[in-house]
Amino acid sequence: MQKYSFYNDYSEGAHPRILELIQKTNLAQEPGYGYDSLCRQAQEFILERVQNPQAQVFFVPGGTQANLIVLASLLRPHESVIAAVTAHICVHETGAIEATGHKINAVVTPDGKLTPAHIQAVVDGHNDEHMVKPAAVFISHSTELGTVYHKAELEAIARTCLRNGLSLYLDGARLASALTCRAADVSLADLGRLVDVFYIGGTKNGALLGEAIVINDPALQKDFRYVIKQRGGLLAKGRLIGAQFVSLFQDDLYFELAASANRLAQKLAEGIRALGYGFLTDSPTNQIFPVFPNDLIVKLEEDYGFYRMDKLDADHTAIRLVTSWATKEEAVDEFLRRLSGKSGA
Ligand SMILES: Cc1ncc(COP(=O)(O)O)c(C=O)c1O
């Protein structure tokens, strides 16, 4: 029997409504490289939500590409970016940011989140031209540990960035999950006023692929398409990404899909907590990190796919369980039955 995957939120293809629109528009002739009517419509839907008249939207195929394109265009040769040590750019992008010629100032944080104090300490510690000059802050919402920022926290970070002349960039690979979770008090309109650049992740929320980069700061918009093209991110068939974001944003599918993934992850978490297990972080989103005894993990691995994260001691390890837009309630119920030892399987 094939194992059921809780590895990630991109194990399935795309939501049927996305495929329907791709199919429906398939034979229409459209201009290439993102100048098509679908990209234009998707940009309008997104800008309506972002509510910043100065913002512009650009599409790229993937998250790593979004990060390296944004940071390469933000930073001058001697400048660096501040990020949590657990940030995707620090651990899972094969040195993509460093390969653009920029150091990452990695900050140790317990929950994947940066605070104004973290940022200020890095800035204060880099005070002459023998060191890199921190010029941008990278945060993820939700973070790689499933945690989210509250509006007041984002506002405080934005103020710190402004005071220190830093650009603020928010990685939204899992933005949908963050915006719809039980702890959410941040909206797309908040991001339209609080950060300089962010991206709206499609790949992990029902799209085949694609991320929408929103640039609020007009100075950063100049020549951005050149940077996208130079870094291999400008698709001749940009319409494919445009169509997907039209489907996701024309009637709130984007938010519905993430709310479903969140609800089922939280049902998993409640069931696991009720059985007496703890968690690595307090995550309200679609990634949860329960701590299990190693022998239990070995048993669960017979039927389920998931990542082992941190070894906490000789006998316990935190694993990552991720639900997706397509996760079924029965899969969650069955996992909890297996965990409680009540499953007949
Ligand atoms: C927070 C975050 N940023 C960026 C990425 C990179 O996305 P991709 O795999 O599409 O390059 C991921 C992927 O897991 C992610 O979780």
mmCIF file of C-alpha atoms and ligand atoms in Angstrom:
data_model
loop_
_atom_site.group_PDB
_atom_site.id
_atom_site.type_symbol
_atom_site.label_atom_id
_atom_site.label_comp_id
_atom_site.label_asym_id
_atom_site.label_seq_id
_atom_site.Cartn_x
_atom_site.Cartn_y
_atom_site.Cartn_z
ATOM 1 C CA MET A 1 0.000 0.000 0.000
ATOM 2 C CA GLN A 2 1.244 3.499 -0.839
ATOM 3 C CA LYS A 3 1.998 5.586 2.213
ATOM 4 C CA TYR A 4 -0.243 8.583 2.823
ATOM 5 C CA SER A 5 1.840 11.757 2.534
ATOM 6 C CA PHE A 6 1.906 14.471 5.147
ATOM 7 C CA TYR A 7 5.264 15.570 3.702
ATOM 8 C CA ASN A 8 4.116 18.845 2.234
ATOM 9 C CA ASP A 9 1.366 20.926 0.651
ATOM 10 C CA TYR A 10 2.389 20.318 -2.946
ATOM 11 C CA SER A 11 1.956 16.548 -3.189
ATOM 12 C CA GLU A 12 -1.237 16.962 -5.237
ATOM 13 C CA GLY A 13 -1.542 18.708 -8.621
ATOM 14 C CA ALA A 14 -3.886 21.676 -8.897
ATOM 15 C CA HIS A 15 -7.392 22.522 -7.781
ATOM 16 C CA PRO A 16 -9.916 21.538 -10.516
ATOM 17 C CA ARG A 17 -11.147 25.146 -10.953
ATOM 18 C CA ILE A 18 -7.616 26.149 -11.922
ATOM 19 C CA LEU A 19 -7.379 23.377 -14.479
ATOM 20 C CA GLU A 20 -10.811 24.322 -15.846
ATOM 21 C CA LEU A 21 -9.721 27.890 -16.560
ATOM 22 C CA ILE A 22 -6.485 26.732 -18.171
ATOM 23 C CA GLN A 23 -8.528 24.381 -20.349
ATOM 24 C CA LYS A 24 -11.146 27.035 -21.164
ATOM 25 C CA THR A 25 -8.540 29.575 -22.274
ATOM 26 C CA ASN A 26 -6.272 27.025 -23.925
ATOM 27 C CA LEU A 27 -6.778 27.948 -27.573
ATOM 28 C CA ALA A 28 -6.965 31.706 -27.115
ATOM 29 C CA GLN A 29 -3.938 33.402 -28.621
ATOM 30 C CA GLU A 30 -2.259 35.623 -26.068
ATOM 31 C CA PRO A 31 0.891 37.762 -25.955
ATOM 32 C CA GLY A 32 3.858 36.132 -24.229
ATOM 33 C CA TYR A 33 5.993 36.927 -21.183
ATOM 34 C CA GLY A 34 3.222 38.073 -18.844
ATOM 35 C CA TYR A 35 1.617 40.648 -21.157
ATOM 36 C CA ASP A 36 -1.454 38.430 -21.658
ATOM 37 C CA SER A 37 -5.006 39.194 -20.564
ATOM 38 C CA LEU A 38 -4.960 36.526 -17.825
ATOM 39 C CA CYS A 39 -1.921 38.000 -16.086
ATOM 40 C CA ARG A 40 -3.492 41.439 -16.365
ATOM 41 C CA GLN A 41 -6.737 40.240 -14.818
ATOM 42 C CA ALA A 42 -4.890 38.407 -12.037
ATOM 43 C CA GLN A 43 -2.833 41.536 -11.314
ATOM 44 C CA GLU A 44 -6.054 43.545 -10.996
ATOM 45 C CA PHE A 45 -7.630 41.032 -8.597
ATOM 46 C CA ILE A 46 -4.524 41.054 -6.423
ATOM 47 C CA LEU A 47 -4.148 44.839 -6.453
ATOM 48 C CA GLU A 48 -7.791 45.224 -5.381
ATOM 49 C CA ARG A 49 -6.881 43.278 -2.245
ATOM 50 C CA VAL A 50 -3.542 44.941 -1.612
ATOM 51 C CA GLN A 51 -5.113 48.407 -1.768
ATOM 52 C CA ASN A 52 -1.877 50.238 -2.454
ATOM 53 C CA PRO A 53 -2.273 52.376 -5.595
ATOM 54 C CA GLN A 54 1.506 52.361 -6.094
ATOM 55 C CA ALA A 55 1.931 48.568 -5.946
ATOM 56 C CA GLN A 56 2.776 46.400 -8.950
ATOM 57 C CA VAL A 57 2.518 42.608 -9.362
ATOM 58 C CA PHE A 58 5.020 40.328 -11.143
ATOM 59 C CA PHE A 59 4.746 36.555 -11.598
ATOM 60 C CA VAL A 60 7.545 33.997 -11.283
ATOM 61 C CA PRO A 61 7.448 30.186 -11.310
ATOM 62 C CA GLY A 62 8.800 29.333 -7.827
ATOM 63 C CA GLY A 63 9.668 30.473 -4.334
ATOM 64 C CA THR A 64 13.442 30.150 -4.425
ATOM 65 C CA GLN A 65 13.407 32.121 -7.637
ATOM 66 C CA ALA A 66 11.208 34.815 -6.081
ATOM 67 C CA ASN A 67 13.610 35.138 -3.166
ATOM 68 C CA LEU A 68 16.776 35.371 -5.206
ATOM 69 C CA ILE A 69 15.254 37.728 -7.788
ATOM 70 C CA VAL A 70 13.880 40.085 -5.139
ATOM 71 C CA LEU A 71 17.032 40.093 -3.027
ATOM 72 C CA ALA A 72 19.366 40.410 -6.032
ATOM 73 C CA SER A 73 17.432 43.467 -7.152
ATOM 74 C CA LEU A 74 17.140 44.975 -3.659
ATOM 75 C CA LEU A 75 20.752 44.772 -2.565
ATOM 76 C CA ARG A 76 23.855 46.631 -3.755
ATOM 77 C CA PRO A 77 27.094 44.589 -4.045
ATOM 78 C CA HIS A 78 28.311 45.153 -0.471
ATOM 79 C CA GLU A 79 24.920 44.718 1.194
ATOM 80 C CA SER A 80 23.458 41.813 3.158
ATOM 81 C CA VAL A 81 20.048 40.563 4.274
ATOM 82 C CA ILE A 82 18.998 39.760 7.850
ATOM 83 C CA ALA A 83 16.994 36.530 8.321
ATOM 84 C CA ALA A 84 16.132 33.935 10.956
ATOM 85 C CA VAL A 85 18.610 31.065 10.994
ATOM 86 C CA THR A 86 15.708 28.711 10.172
ATOM 87 C CA ALA A 87 14.593 30.834 7.181
ATOM 88 C CA HIS A 88 14.140 29.086 3.874
ATOM 89 C CA ILE A 89 16.882 31.231 2.298
ATOM 90 C CA CYS A 90 19.314 30.048 5.001
ATOM 91 C CA VAL A 91 18.708 26.321 4.897
ATOM 92 C CA HIS A 92 16.779 25.161 1.833
ATOM 93 C CA GLU A 93 17.889 27.219 -1.136
ATOM 94 C CA THR A 94 21.281 25.684 -1.911
ATOM 95 C CA GLY A 95 23.038 28.978 -1.343
ATOM 96 C CA ALA A 96 20.889 30.721 -3.982
ATOM 97 C CA ILE A 97 21.083 34.050 -2.169
ATOM 98 C CA GLU A 98 24.799 33.722 -1.470
ATOM 99 C CA ALA A 99 25.243 32.863 -5.170
ATOM 100 C CA THR A 100 23.876 36.328 -6.026
ATOM 101 C CA GLY A 101 26.849 37.682 -4.052
ATOM 102 C CA HIS A 102 25.135 38.580 -0.796
ATOM 103 C CA LYS A 103 25.705 37.442 2.765
ATOM 104 C CA ILE A 104 22.772 36.446 4.941
ATOM 105 C CA ASN A 105 23.026 37.689 8.543
ATOM 106 C CA ALA A 106 21.427 34.651 10.195
ATOM 107 C CA VAL A 107 19.778 35.264 13.570
ATOM 108 C CA VAL A 108 19.011 32.486 16.058
ATOM 109 C CA THR A 109 15.335 32.606 17.056
ATOM 110 C CA PRO A 110 13.263 30.069 18.993
ATOM 111 C CA ASP A 111 10.199 30.173 16.734
ATOM 112 C CA GLY A 112 11.367 31.235 13.287
ATOM 113 C CA LYS A 113 10.270 34.840 13.850
ATOM 114 C CA LEU A 114 12.425 37.974 13.841
ATOM 115 C CA THR A 115 11.893 40.806 16.316
ATOM 116 C CA PRO A 116 12.962 44.470 16.191
ATOM 117 C CA ALA A 117 15.629 43.642 18.798
ATOM 118 C CA HIS A 118 17.147 40.942 16.566
ATOM 119 C CA ILE A 119 17.256 43.340 13.638
ATOM 120 C CA GLN A 120 18.691 46.224 15.649
ATOM 121 C CA ALA A 121 21.425 44.009 17.091
ATOM 122 C CA VAL A 122 22.614 43.006 13.608
ATOM 123 C CA VAL A 123 22.547 46.603 12.394
ATOM 124 C CA ASP A 124 24.427 47.838 15.472
ATOM 125 C CA GLY A 125 27.020 45.094 15.053
ATOM 126 C CA HIS A 126 27.859 46.182 11.492
ATOM 127 C CA ASN A 127 29.230 49.655 11.734
ATOM 128 C CA ASP A 128 32.038 50.154 9.235
ATOM 129 C CA GLU A 129 33.108 49.345 5.702
ATOM 130 C CA HIS A 130 35.123 46.300 6.779
ATOM 131 C CA MET A 131 31.815 44.522 7.235
ATOM 132 C CA VAL A 132 28.829 43.890 5.000
ATOM 133 C CA LYS A 133 26.094 46.478 5.358
ATOM 134 C CA PRO A 134 22.703 45.003 6.339
ATOM 135 C CA ALA A 135 20.217 46.583 3.927
ATOM 136 C CA ALA A 136 17.196 44.285 3.941
ATOM 137 C CA VAL A 137 15.184 42.119 6.314
ATOM 138 C CA PHE A 138 13.717 38.793 5.196
ATOM 139 C CA ILE A 139 10.748 37.370 7.084
ATOM 140 C CA SER A 140 8.369 34.526 6.208
ATOM 141 C CA HIS A 141 4.632 34.529 6.962
ATOM 142 C CA SER A 142 3.933 31.810 7.924
ATOM 143 C CA THR A 143 7.446 30.885 9.003
ATOM 144 C CA GLU A 144 9.233 27.632 8.326
ATOM 145 C CA LEU A 145 8.144 26.577 11.842
ATOM 146 C CA GLY A 146 4.467 27.267 11.168
ATOM 147 C CA THR A 147 4.337 30.412 13.286
ATOM 148 C CA VAL A 148 2.832 33.724 12.178
ATOM 149 C CA TYR A 149 3.367 37.418 12.790
ATOM 150 C CA HIS A 150 0.689 39.532 14.446
ATOM 151 C CA LYS A 151 -0.065 42.916 12.976
ATOM 152 C CA ALA A 152 1.540 44.742 15.892
ATOM 153 C CA GLU A 153 4.723 42.695 15.443
ATOM 154 C CA LEU A 154 4.860 43.483 11.733
ATOM 155 C CA GLU A 155 4.273 47.156 12.452
ATOM 156 C CA ALA A 156 7.136 47.161 14.941
ATOM 157 C CA ILE A 157 9.457 45.450 12.438
ATOM 158 C CA ALA A 158 8.407 47.915 9.725
ATOM 159 C CA ARG A 159 9.228 50.845 12.038
ATOM 160 C CA THR A 160 12.639 49.335 12.846
ATOM 161 C CA CYS A 161 13.356 48.916 9.140
ATOM 162 C CA LEU A 162 12.322 52.483 8.386
ATOM 163 C CA ARG A 163 14.472 53.858 11.212
ATOM 164 C CA ASN A 164 17.517 51.956 9.968
ATOM 165 C CA GLY A 165 17.010 52.397 6.220
ATOM 166 C CA LEU A 166 16.349 48.679 5.635
ATOM 167 C CA SER A 167 14.008 47.218 3.023
ATOM 168 C CA LEU A 168 11.443 44.768 4.386
ATOM 169 C CA TYR A 169 10.751 41.671 2.290
ATOM 170 C CA LEU A 170 8.137 39.075 3.249
ATOM 171 C CA ASP A 171 8.305 35.547 1.806
ATOM 172 C CA GLY A 172 4.723 34.410 1.348
ATOM 173 C CA ALA A 173 5.214 30.849 0.108
ATOM 174 C CA ARG A 174 2.587 29.971 2.740
ATOM 175 C CA LEU A 175 0.944 33.367 3.001
ATOM 176 C CA ALA A 176 -2.548 31.934 2.438
ATOM 177 C CA SER A 177 -2.189 29.729 5.489
ATOM 178 C CA ALA A 178 -0.968 32.654 7.595
ATOM 179 C CA LEU A 179 -3.784 34.968 6.485
ATOM 180 C CA THR A 180 -6.550 32.469 7.243
ATOM 181 C CA CYS A 181 -5.337 30.786 10.434
ATOM 182 C CA ARG A 182 -7.078 31.204 13.801
ATOM 183 C CA ALA A 183 -4.394 33.645 14.989
ATOM 184 C CA ALA A 184 -4.554 35.853 11.866
ATOM 185 C CA ASP A 185 -4.997 39.591 12.204
ATOM 186 C CA VAL A 186 -2.984 40.577 9.113
ATOM 187 C CA SER A 187 -4.568 41.166 5.693
ATOM 188 C CA LEU A 188 -3.195 41.679 2.192
ATOM 189 C CA ALA A 189 -4.001 45.378 2.625
ATOM 190 C CA ASP A 190 -1.767 45.441 5.735
ATOM 191 C CA LEU A 191 1.050 44.000 3.662
ATOM 192 C CA GLY A 192 0.306 46.642 1.048
ATOM 193 C CA ARG A 193 1.302 49.313 3.557
ATOM 194 C CA LEU A 194 3.794 47.583 5.893
ATOM 195 C CA VAL A 195 6.395 45.867 3.712
ATOM 196 C CA ASP A 196 8.379 46.947 0.652
ATOM 197 C CA VAL A 197 8.010 43.660 -1.226
ATOM 198 C CA PHE A 198 6.162 40.407 -0.586
ATOM 199 C CA TYR A 199 5.022 37.431 -2.561
ATOM 200 C CA ILE A 200 1.768 35.533 -2.622
ATOM 201 C CA GLY A 201 2.525 31.829 -2.882
ATOM 202 C CA GLY A 202 0.473 29.784 -5.326
ATOM 203 C CA THR A 203 2.479 26.557 -5.471
ATOM 204 C CA LYS A 204 1.650 25.548 -1.898
ATOM 205 C CA ASN A 205 -1.990 26.569 -2.100
ATOM 206 C CA GLY A 206 -3.619 24.769 -4.988
ATOM 207 C CA ALA A 207 -1.722 26.066 -8.031
ATOM 208 C CA LEU A 208 0.407 23.889 -10.293
ATOM 209 C CA LEU A 209 3.129 26.467 -9.852
ATOM 210 C CA GLY A 210 3.586 30.193 -9.539
ATOM 211 C CA GLU A 211 4.182 33.010 -7.086
ATOM 212 C CA ALA A 212 2.934 36.595 -7.363
ATOM 213 C CA ILE A 213 5.525 39.158 -6.259
ATOM 214 C CA VAL A 214 3.952 42.406 -5.045
ATOM 215 C CA ILE A 215 6.283 45.413 -4.978
ATOM 216 C CA ASN A 216 4.954 48.341 -2.971
ATOM 217 C CA ASP A 217 8.043 50.533 -3.247
ATOM 218 C CA PRO A 218 8.062 52.244 -6.678
ATOM 219 C CA ALA A 219 11.869 52.579 -6.620
ATOM 220 C CA LEU A 220 12.163 48.783 -6.565
ATOM 221 C CA GLN A 221 9.766 48.334 -9.467
ATOM 222 C CA LYS A 222 12.127 49.976 -11.946
ATOM 223 C CA ASP A 223 13.697 47.406 -14.288
ATOM 224 C CA PHE A 224 12.331 44.530 -12.185
ATOM 225 C CA ARG A 225 11.290 42.622 -15.316
ATOM 226 C CA TYR A 226 14.912 42.803 -16.488
ATOM 227 C CA VAL A 227 16.040 41.106 -13.285
ATOM 228 C CA ILE A 228 13.324 38.460 -13.603
ATOM 229 C CA LYS A 229 14.405 37.737 -17.176
ATOM 230 C CA GLN A 230 18.106 37.664 -16.351
ATOM 231 C CA ARG A 231 17.465 35.189 -13.543
ATOM 232 C CA GLY A 232 15.419 32.880 -15.775
ATOM 233 C CA GLY A 233 12.032 33.653 -14.242
ATOM 234 C CA LEU A 234 10.192 35.291 -17.155
ATOM 235 C CA LEU A 235 8.071 32.562 -18.733
ATOM 236 C CA ALA A 236 7.094 32.906 -22.407
ATOM 237 C CA LYS A 237 3.849 31.222 -21.351
ATOM 238 C CA GLY A 238 3.310 33.495 -18.395
ATOM 239 C CA ARG A 239 -0.402 33.033 -19.084
ATOM 240 C CA LEU A 240 -0.170 29.725 -17.238
ATOM 241 C CA ILE A 241 0.573 31.551 -13.984
ATOM 242 C CA GLY A 242 -1.888 34.358 -14.784
ATOM 243 C CA ALA A 243 -4.756 31.902 -15.303
ATOM 244 C CA GLN A 244 -4.032 30.204 -12.009
ATOM 245 C CA PHE A 245 -4.052 33.437 -10.020
ATOM 246 C CA VAL A 246 -7.289 34.498 -11.745
ATOM 247 C CA SER A 247 -8.902 31.257 -10.531
ATOM 248 C CA LEU A 248 -7.457 31.669 -7.064
ATOM 249 C CA PHE A 249 -8.503 35.312 -6.603
ATOM 250 C CA GLN A 250 -11.686 35.857 -8.589
ATOM 251 C CA ASP A 251 -13.929 34.371 -5.919
ATOM 252 C CA ASP A 252 -11.763 33.800 -2.852
ATOM 253 C CA LEU A 253 -10.705 30.246 -3.707
ATOM 254 C CA TYR A 254 -7.241 31.208 -2.447
ATOM 255 C CA PHE A 255 -8.553 31.787 1.052
ATOM 256 C CA GLU A 256 -10.973 28.834 1.063
ATOM 257 C CA LEU A 257 -8.235 26.354 0.179
ATOM 258 C CA ALA A 258 -5.912 27.581 2.886
ATOM 259 C CA ALA A 259 -8.687 27.660 5.485
ATOM 260 C CA SER A 260 -9.406 23.997 4.753
ATOM 261 C CA ALA A 261 -5.733 23.015 5.089
ATOM 262 C CA ASN A 262 -5.491 24.978 8.341
ATOM 263 C CA ARG A 263 -8.642 23.457 9.807
ATOM 264 C CA LEU A 264 -7.427 19.915 9.190
ATOM 265 C CA ALA A 265 -3.920 20.613 10.519
ATOM 266 C CA GLN A 266 -5.477 22.032 13.676
ATOM 267 C CA LYS A 267 -7.758 18.992 13.987
ATOM 268 C CA LEU A 268 -4.640 16.829 13.778
ATOM 269 C CA ALA A 269 -2.921 18.988 16.386
ATOM 270 C CA GLU A 270 -5.865 18.853 18.795
ATOM 271 C CA GLY A 271 -6.083 15.068 18.451
ATOM 272 C CA ILE A 272 -2.355 14.689 19.042
ATOM 273 C CA ARG A 273 -2.453 17.027 22.052
ATOM 274 C CA ALA A 274 -5.419 15.121 23.507
ATOM 275 C CA LEU A 275 -3.283 11.974 23.421
ATOM 276 C CA GLY A 276 -0.702 13.727 25.592
ATOM 277 C CA TYR A 277 1.989 14.690 23.099
ATOM 278 C CA GLY A 278 3.691 18.093 22.887
ATOM 279 C CA PHE A 279 4.871 20.253 19.998
ATOM 280 C CA LEU A 280 8.089 21.914 18.875
ATOM 281 C CA THR A 281 6.264 25.199 18.156
ATOM 282 C CA ASP A 282 2.793 26.603 18.657
ATOM 283 C CA SER A 283 1.658 26.617 15.034
ATOM 284 C CA PRO A 284 -1.839 27.774 14.074
ATOM 285 C CA THR A 285 -1.154 27.036 10.383
ATOM 286 C CA ASN A 286 -1.053 24.007 8.100
ATOM 287 C CA GLN A 287 2.356 22.800 9.279
ATOM 288 C CA ILE A 288 2.511 21.250 12.745
ATOM 289 C CA PHE A 289 5.504 19.812 14.586
ATOM 290 C CA PRO A 290 4.518 17.144 17.138
ATOM 291 C CA VAL A 291 7.159 15.554 19.352
ATOM 292 C CA PHE A 292 6.955 11.759 19.440
ATOM 293 C CA PRO A 293 9.050 8.950 20.894
ATOM 294 C CA ASN A 294 11.386 7.547 18.243
ATOM 295 C CA ASP A 295 9.866 4.051 18.330
ATOM 296 C CA LEU A 296 6.403 5.509 17.639
ATOM 297 C CA ILE A 297 7.824 7.464 14.702
ATOM 298 C CA VAL A 298 9.238 4.267 13.225
ATOM 299 C CA LYS A 299 5.774 2.668 13.446
ATOM 300 C CA LEU A 300 4.031 5.681 11.893
ATOM 301 C CA GLU A 301 6.557 5.670 9.068
ATOM 302 C CA GLU A 302 5.216 2.288 7.972
ATOM 303 C CA ASP A 303 2.044 4.002 6.714
ATOM 304 C CA TYR A 304 2.786 7.712 6.512
ATOM 305 C CA GLY A 305 5.256 10.007 4.819
ATOM 306 C CA PHE A 306 6.533 12.992 6.849
ATOM 307 C CA TYR A 307 9.815 14.700 7.643
ATOM 308 C CA ARG A 308 11.787 14.228 10.824
ATOM 309 C CA MET A 309 12.805 17.701 11.987
ATOM 310 C CA ASP A 310 14.751 18.062 15.253
ATOM 311 C CA LYS A 311 16.082 15.358 17.555
ATOM 312 C CA LEU A 312 15.136 16.701 20.969
ATOM 313 C CA ASP A 313 16.872 14.061 23.059
ATOM 314 C CA ALA A 314 18.020 10.464 22.674
ATOM 315 C CA ASP A 315 14.414 9.189 22.604
ATOM 316 C CA HIS A 316 12.296 11.994 21.144
ATOM 317 C CA THR A 317 12.108 13.701 17.771
ATOM 318 C CA ALA A 318 9.910 16.477 16.376
ATOM 319 C CA ILE A 319 8.337 15.591 13.056
ATOM 320 C CA ARG A 320 6.575 17.834 10.539
ATOM 321 C CA LEU A 321 3.024 17.067 9.415
ATOM 322 C CA VAL A 322 1.650 19.248 6.631
ATOM 323 C CA THR A 323 -1.923 19.340 5.348
ATOM 324 C CA SER A 324 -2.814 20.728 1.939
ATOM 325 C CA TRP A 325 -5.777 22.259 0.123
ATOM 326 C CA ALA A 326 -6.622 18.688 -0.972
ATOM 327 C CA THR A 327 -6.243 16.850 2.354
ATOM 328 C CA LYS A 328 -9.345 14.854 3.232
ATOM 329 C CA GLU A 329 -10.906 14.757 6.698
ATOM 330 C CA GLU A 330 -10.780 10.932 6.620
ATOM 331 C CA ALA A 331 -6.993 10.980 6.266
ATOM 332 C CA VAL A 332 -6.706 13.064 9.427
ATOM 333 C CA ASP A 333 -9.186 10.867 11.316
ATOM 334 C CA GLU A 334 -7.330 7.715 10.278
ATOM 335 C CA PHE A 335 -3.963 9.141 11.371
ATOM 336 C CA LEU A 336 -5.408 9.946 14.799
ATOM 337 C CA ARG A 337 -6.890 6.449 15.074
ATOM 338 C CA ARG A 338 -3.496 4.952 14.244
ATOM 339 C CA LEU A 339 -1.841 7.159 16.809
ATOM 340 C CA SER A 340 -4.272 6.148 19.529
ATOM 341 C CA GLY A 341 -3.773 2.499 18.639
ATOM 342 C CA LYS A 342 -7.470 2.118 17.771
ATOM 343 C CA SER A 343 -7.120 1.574 14.054
ATOM 344 C CA GLY A 344 -7.985 -1.863 12.696
ATOM 345 C CA ALA A 345 -5.534 -1.324 9.805
HETATM 346 C C1 LIG B 1 8.947 29.751 3.134
HETATM 347 C C2 LIG B 1 9.403 29.199 1.809
HETATM 348 N N1 LIG B 1 10.000 30.008 0.938
HETATM 349 C C3 LIG B 1 10.418 29.570 -0.254
HETATM 350 C C4 LIG B 1 10.233 28.261 -0.646
HETATM 351 C C5 LIG B 1 10.812 27.817 -1.956
HETATM 352 O O1 LIG B 1 9.908 27.432 -2.887
HETATM 353 P P1 LIG B 1 10.324 26.556 -4.152
HETATM 354 O O2 LIG B 1 10.495 25.176 -3.679
HETATM 355 O O3 LIG B 1 9.130 26.777 -5.056
HETATM 356 O O4 LIG B 1 11.561 27.126 -4.739
HETATM 357 C C6 LIG B 1 9.603 27.372 0.229
HETATM 358 C C7 LIG B 1 9.417 25.945 -0.161
HETATM 359 O O5 LIG B 1 9.235 25.066 0.639
HETATM 360 C C8 LIG B 1 9.181 27.849 1.494
HETATM 361 O O6 LIG B 1 8.594 27.028 2.384
#
